[in-house]
CSV table of N, CA, C and O in Angstrom, one decimal:
chain,number,residue,atom,x,y,z
A,27,ALA,N,0.7,-1.3,0.1
A,27,ALA,CA,-0.3,-0.4,0.1
A,27,ALA,C,0.9,1.1,-0.1
A,27,ALA,O,1.8,1.4,0.9
A,28,GLU,N,0.5,2.3,-0.6
A,28,GLU,CA,1.4,3.5,-1.0
A,28,GLU,C,1.0,4.6,0.1
A,28,GLU,O,-0.3,4.5,0.3
A,29,LEU,N,1.9,5.3,0.8
A,29,LEU,CA,1.8,6.3,2.3
A,29,LEU,C,1.4,7.3,1.6
A,29,LEU,O,1.8,7.8,0.3
A,30,SER,N,0.9,8.1,2.2
A,30,SER,CA,-0.3,9.2,1.6
A,30,SER,C,0.6,10.7,2.6
A,30,SER,O,0.8,10.1,4.0
A,31,GLY,N,0.5,11.8,1.4
A,31,GLY,CA,0.7,12.8,3.2
A,31,GLY,C,1.5,12.7,3.9
A,31,GLY,O,3.1,12.6,3.8
A,32,GLU,N,1.5,13.6,5.0
A,32,GLU,CA,2.9,13.7,6.4
A,32,GLU,C,3.0,12.0,6.7
A,32,GLU,O,4.2,12.2,6.8
A,33,VAL,N,2.1,10.9,6.4
A,33,VAL,CA,3.0,9.5,6.6
A,33,VAL,C,3.5,9.1,5.9
A,33,VAL,O,5.0,8.5,6.5
A,34,ALA,N,4.0,9.9,4.5
A,34,ALA,CA,4.9,9.1,3.7
A,34,ALA,C,5.6,10.2,4.1
A,34,ALA,O,7.1,9.9,4.0
A,35,VAL,N,5.7,11.4,4.3
A,35,VAL,CA,7.1,12.3,4.5
A,35,VAL,C,7.4,11.8,6.0
A,35,VAL,O,9.0,11.5,6.0
A,36,ALA,N,7.2,11.5,6.8
A,36,ALA,CA,7.1,10.8,8.1
A,36,ALA,C,7.9,9.5,7.7
A,36,ALA,O,9.2,9.6,8.4
A,37,SER,N,7.8,8.9,7.3
A,37,SER,CA,8.3,7.4,6.6
A,37,SER,C,10.0,7.9,6.0
A,37,SER,O,10.1,7.3,6.4
A,38,THR,N,9.2,9.2,5.5
A,38,THR,CA,10.8,8.7,4.3
A,38,THR,C,12.0,9.8,5.8
A,38,THR,O,13.1,9.0,5.6
A,39,HIS,N,11.7,10.4,6.5
A,39,HIS,CA,12.3,11.0,7.1
A,39,HIS,C,12.8,10.1,8.7
A,39,HIS,O,14.1,9.7,8.5
A,40,LEU,N,12.0,9.3,8.9
A,40,LEU,CA,12.3,7.9,9.6
A,40,LEU,C,13.5,7.0,8.8
A,40,LEU,O,14.4,6.7,9.6
A,41,ARG,N,13.3,6.8,8.0
A,41,ARG,CA,14.0,5.8,7.1
A,41,ARG,C,15.4,6.5,7.2
A,41,ARG,O,16.6,5.8,7.4
A,42,SER,N,15.6,7.4,6.6
A,42,SER,CA,16.5,8.2,6.1
A,42,SER,C,17.4,8.0,7.9
A,42,SER,O,18.8,8.2,7.9
A,43,ALA,N,16.6,8.7,8.9
A,43,ALA,CA,17.4,8.9,10.7
A,43,ALA,C,17.7,7.5,11.1
A,43,ALA,O,18.7,7.3,11.4
A,44,LEU,N,16.9,6.2,10.6
A,44,LEU,CA,17.5,5.0,10.8
A,44,LEU,C,18.6,4.5,9.5
A,44,LEU,O,19.9,4.1,10.8
A,45,ALA,N,18.5,5.0,8.4
A,45,ALA,CA,20.0,4.3,7.9
A,45,ALA,C,21.2,5.3,8.7
A,45,ALA,O,22.5,4.7,8.5
A,46,GLU,N,21.1,6.8,8.5
A,46,GLU,CA,21.9,7.5,9.5
A,46,GLU,C,22.2,6.3,10.6
A,46,GLU,O,23.8,6.7,11.1
A,47,ALA,N,21.9,6.3,11.4
A,47,ALA,CA,22.0,5.4,12.8
A,47,ALA,C,22.4,4.2,13.0
A,47,ALA,O,24.0,4.0,13.4
A,48,GLU,N,22.6,4.0,11.3
A,48,GLU,CA,23.2,2.1,11.3
A,48,GLU,C,24.3,3.0,11.1
A,48,GLU,O,25.2,2.0,11.2
A,49,ALA,N,24.6,3.5,10.1
A,49,ALA,CA,26.1,4.2,9.8
A,49,ALA,C,26.4,5.0,10.7
A,49,ALA,O,27.9,4.2,10.7
A,50,GLU,N,26.4,5.0,11.9
A,50,GLU,CA,26.9,5.9,13.0
A,50,GLU,C,27.4,4.1,13.9
A,50,GLU,O,28.3,4.4,13.9
A,51,ALA,N,26.7,3.8,13.8
A,51,ALA,CA,26.7,2.5,14.7
A,51,ALA,C,28.0,1.6,14.1
A,51,ALA,O,28.8,0.9,14.8
A,52,SER,N,27.8,0.8,12.9
A,52,SER,CA,28.8,0.7,12.1
A,52,SER,C,30.1,1.3,12.3
A,52,SER,O,31.1,0.6,11.8
A,53,ALA,N,30.6,2.5,12.5
A,53,ALA,CA,31.0,3.0,12.3
A,53,ALA,C,32.4,2.9,13.7
A,53,ALA,O,33.3,2.6,13.6
A,54,GLY,N,31.2,2.4,14.5
A,54,GLY,CA,32.5,1.7,15.9
A,54,GLY,C,32.7,0.2,15.9
A,54,GLY,O,31.9,-0.2,14.7
A,55,PRO,N,33.5,-0.3,17.1
A,55,PRO,CA,33.8,-1.5,16.6
A,55,PRO,C,32.5,-2.7,17.1
A,55,PRO,O,32.3,-2.3,18.5
A,56,GLY,N,32.5,-3.0,16.3
A,56,GLY,CA,30.5,-3.8,16.6
A,56,GLY,C,29.5,-3.6,17.1
A,56,GLY,O,29.0,-4.4,18.0
A,57,GLU,N,29.1,-2.5,17.3
A,57,GLU,CA,28.1,-1.7,18.1
A,57,GLU,C,26.6,-1.9,17.6
A,57,GLU,O,26.7,-1.7,16.3
A,58,ALA,N,25.6,-2.4,18.1
A,58,ALA,CA,24.2,-2.4,17.9
A,58,ALA,C,23.8,-1.3,17.5
A,58,ALA,O,24.3,0.1,18.3
A,59,VAL,N,22.6,-0.7,17.4
A,59,VAL,CA,22.7,0.9,17.0
A,59,VAL,C,21.5,0.9,18.6
A,59,VAL,O,21.2,0.0,19.0
A,60,GLY,N,22.0,2.3,19.3
A,60,GLY,CA,21.7,2.6,20.3
A,60,GLY,C,21.0,3.9,20.1
A,60,GLY,O,20.9,4.3,19.4
A,61,PRO,N,20.6,4.3,21.6
A,61,PRO,CA,20.1,5.8,21.5
A,61,PRO,C,20.6,6.9,20.7
A,61,PRO,O,20.6,7.6,20.6
A,62,ALA,N,22.3,6.8,21.5
A,62,ALA,CA,23.0,7.9,21.0
A,62,ALA,C,23.2,7.7,19.3
A,62,ALA,O,23.1,9.0,18.8
A,63,HIS,N,22.8,6.6,18.9
A,63,HIS,CA,23.4,6.9,17.4
A,63,HIS,C,21.7,7.0,16.3
A,63,HIS,O,21.9,8.0,15.5
A,64,LEU,N,20.5,7.0,17.0
A,64,LEU,CA,19.9,7.2,16.6
A,64,LEU,C,18.9,8.7,16.9
A,64,LEU,O,18.7,9.2,16.2
A,65,LEU,N,20.1,9.5,17.9
A,65,LEU,CA,19.7,10.8,18.2
A,65,LEU,C,20.7,11.4,16.9
A,65,LEU,O,20.3,12.2,16.4
A,66,ILE,N,21.8,10.6,17.0
A,66,ILE,CA,22.7,11.6,15.5
A,66,ILE,C,21.9,11.1,14.5
A,66,ILE,O,21.6,12.1,13.5
A,67,GLY,N,21.7,10.1,14.0
A,67,GLY,CA,21.2,9.9,12.6
A,67,GLY,C,19.9,11.0,12.5
A,67,GLY,O,19.8,11.3,11.6
A,68,VAL,N,19.0,11.2,13.9
A,68,VAL,CA,17.9,11.9,13.6
A,68,VAL,C,18.5,13.8,13.0
A,68,VAL,O,17.9,14.0,12.3
A,69,LEU,N,19.8,14.0,13.8
A,69,LEU,CA,20.0,15.3,13.0
A,69,LEU,C,20.5,15.3,12.1
A,69,LEU,O,21.1,16.3,11.6
A,70,VAL,N,21.5,14.1,11.6
A,70,VAL,CA,22.2,14.4,10.6
A,70,VAL,C,21.3,14.5,9.7
A,70,VAL,O,21.0,14.5,7.9
A,71,ALA,N,20.1,13.8,9.8
A,71,ALA,CA,18.7,13.2,8.5
A,71,ALA,C,18.4,14.9,8.5
A,71,ALA,O,17.5,15.3,7.6
A,72,GLY,N,17.8,15.6,9.2
A,72,GLY,CA,17.7,16.8,9.1
A,72,GLY,C,16.0,16.2,9.0
A,72,GLY,O,15.6,15.4,8.9
A,73,GLY,N,15.2,17.9,8.7
A,73,GLY,CA,14.0,17.9,8.1
A,73,GLY,C,13.1,18.1,9.1
A,73,GLY,O,11.9,17.8,8.3
A,74,THR,N,13.0,18.1,10.0
A,74,THR,CA,12.1,17.5,11.3
A,74,THR,C,12.1,18.8,12.2
A,74,THR,O,12.9,19.2,12.6
A,75,PRO,N,11.0,18.4,12.7
A,75,PRO,CA,10.9,20.0,14.1
A,75,PRO,C,11.8,19.5,14.8
A,75,PRO,O,12.0,20.2,15.8
A,76,VAL,N,12.3,18.5,15.0
A,76,VAL,CA,12.6,17.7,16.5
A,76,VAL,C,14.4,17.9,15.9
A,76,VAL,O,15.1,18.3,16.9
A,77,ALA,N,14.9,17.8,15.2
A,77,ALA,CA,16.0,18.1,14.3
A,77,ALA,C,16.1,19.8,14.6
A,77,ALA,O,17.9,20.0,14.4
A,78,ARG,N,15.5,20.5,14.0
A,78,ARG,CA,15.4,21.9,14.1
A,78,ARG,C,15.5,22.4,15.6
A,78,ARG,O,16.6,23.2,16.0
A,79,ALA,N,15.0,21.5,16.8
A,79,ALA,CA,14.1,22.2,17.9
A,79,ALA,C,15.8,21.6,18.7
A,79,ALA,O,16.4,22.4,19.6
A,80,LEU,N,16.2,20.8,18.4
A,80,LEU,CA,17.6,20.2,18.8
A,80,LEU,C,19.4,20.9,18.3
A,80,LEU,O,19.9,21.5,19.4
A,81,ALA,N,18.8,21.3,17.0
A,81,ALA,CA,20.1,22.2,16.3
A,81,ALA,C,19.7,23.4,17.1
A,81,ALA,O,20.8,24.2,17.5
A,82,GLN,N,19.0,24.4,17.5
A,82,GLN,CA,18.2,25.6,18.2
A,82,GLN,C,19.2,26.0,19.2
A,82,GLN,O,19.1,26.7,20.1
A,83,LEU,N,18.7,24.0,20.0
A,83,LEU,CA,19.2,24.3,21.4
A,83,LEU,C,20.8,23.5,21.5
A,83,LEU,O,21.6,23.6,22.9
A,84,GLY,N,22.0,24.2,20.4
A,84,GLY,CA,23.1,24.0,20.1
A,84,GLY,C,23.4,22.6,20.4
A,84,GLY,O,24.9,22.1,20.5
A,85,VAL,N,22.8,21.9,19.8
A,85,VAL,CA,22.6,19.9,19.8
A,85,VAL,C,23.3,19.8,18.4
A,85,VAL,O,22.4,20.0,17.5
A,86,ASN,N,24.5,19.7,18.1
A,86,ASN,CA,24.9,19.0,17.2
A,86,ASN,C,25.5,17.4,17.0
A,86,ASN,O,26.2,16.7,17.9
A,87,PRO,N,25.8,16.7,15.8
A,87,PRO,CA,26.2,15.6,15.7
A,87,PRO,C,27.4,15.1,16.5
A,87,PRO,O,28.2,14.4,17.1
A,88,ILE,N,28.1,16.4,16.1
A,88,ILE,CA,29.9,16.5,16.2
A,88,ILE,C,29.5,16.4,18.0
A,88,ILE,O,30.4,15.1,18.7
A,89,ALA,N,29.3,16.7,19.0
A,89,ALA,CA,29.3,17.1,20.2
A,89,ALA,C,28.2,15.7,20.7
A,89,ALA,O,29.2,15.5,21.4
A,90,LEU,N,27.6,15.2,20.4
A,90,LEU,CA,27.2,14.1,20.8
A,90,LEU,C,28.1,13.0,20.2
A,90,LEU,O,28.2,12.0,21.4
A,91,ARG,N,29.3,13.1,19.3
A,91,ARG,CA,29.9,12.0,19.2
A,91,ARG,C,30.7,11.9,20.1
A,91,ARG,O,31.3,10.9,20.8
A,92,GLU,N,30.9,13.3,20.6
A,92,GLU,CA,32.4,13.5,21.5
A,92,GLU,C,31.8,13.4,22.7
A,92,GLU,O,32.6,12.3,23.4
A,93,ALA,N,30.6,13.4,23.4
A,93,ALA,CA,29.9,12.9,24.2
A,93,ALA,C,29.8,11.3,24.4
A,93,ALA,O,30.1,11.1,25.3
A,94,LYS,N,29.4,11.0,23.2
A,94,LYS,CA,29.3,9.2,23.2
A,94,LYS,C,30.4,8.5,23.8
A,94,LYS,O,31.0,7.6,24.0
A,95,ALA,N,31.9,9.4,22.6
A,95,ALA,CA,33.2,8.9,23.1
A,95,ALA,C,33.9,9.0,24.3
A,95,ALA,O,34.2,7.6,24.8
A,96,ARG,N,33.6,9.7,25.3
A,96,ARG,CA,33.7,9.9,26.6
A,96,ARG,C,33.0,9.3,27.7
A,96,ARG,O,33.1,8.7,29.0
A,97,LEU,N,31.5,8.3,27.3
A,97,LEU,CA,31.3,8.0,27.9
A,97,LEU,C,31.5,6.1,27.9
A,97,LEU,O,31.2,5.0,28.3
A,98,ASP,N,31.7,5.9,26.6
A,98,ASP,CA,31.7,4.9,25.9
A,98,ASP,C,33.5,4.0,26.9
A,98,ASP,O,34.2,4.6,27.2
């Protein structure tokens, strides 16, 4: 079945964010996709109100990667 309207747009953003999260996780040593990867994926994919709100708060992929590295 074909998606329409806002659902299709949301689905596109979701797929993009998940692909970015998987790429982020695979860049590490055998990591599964976790919450930090998903958040980075949302920011990198962009185009959503959540991504814009986080960016306005100063949250960015580089800072998240650095914070994650400190916690690992």
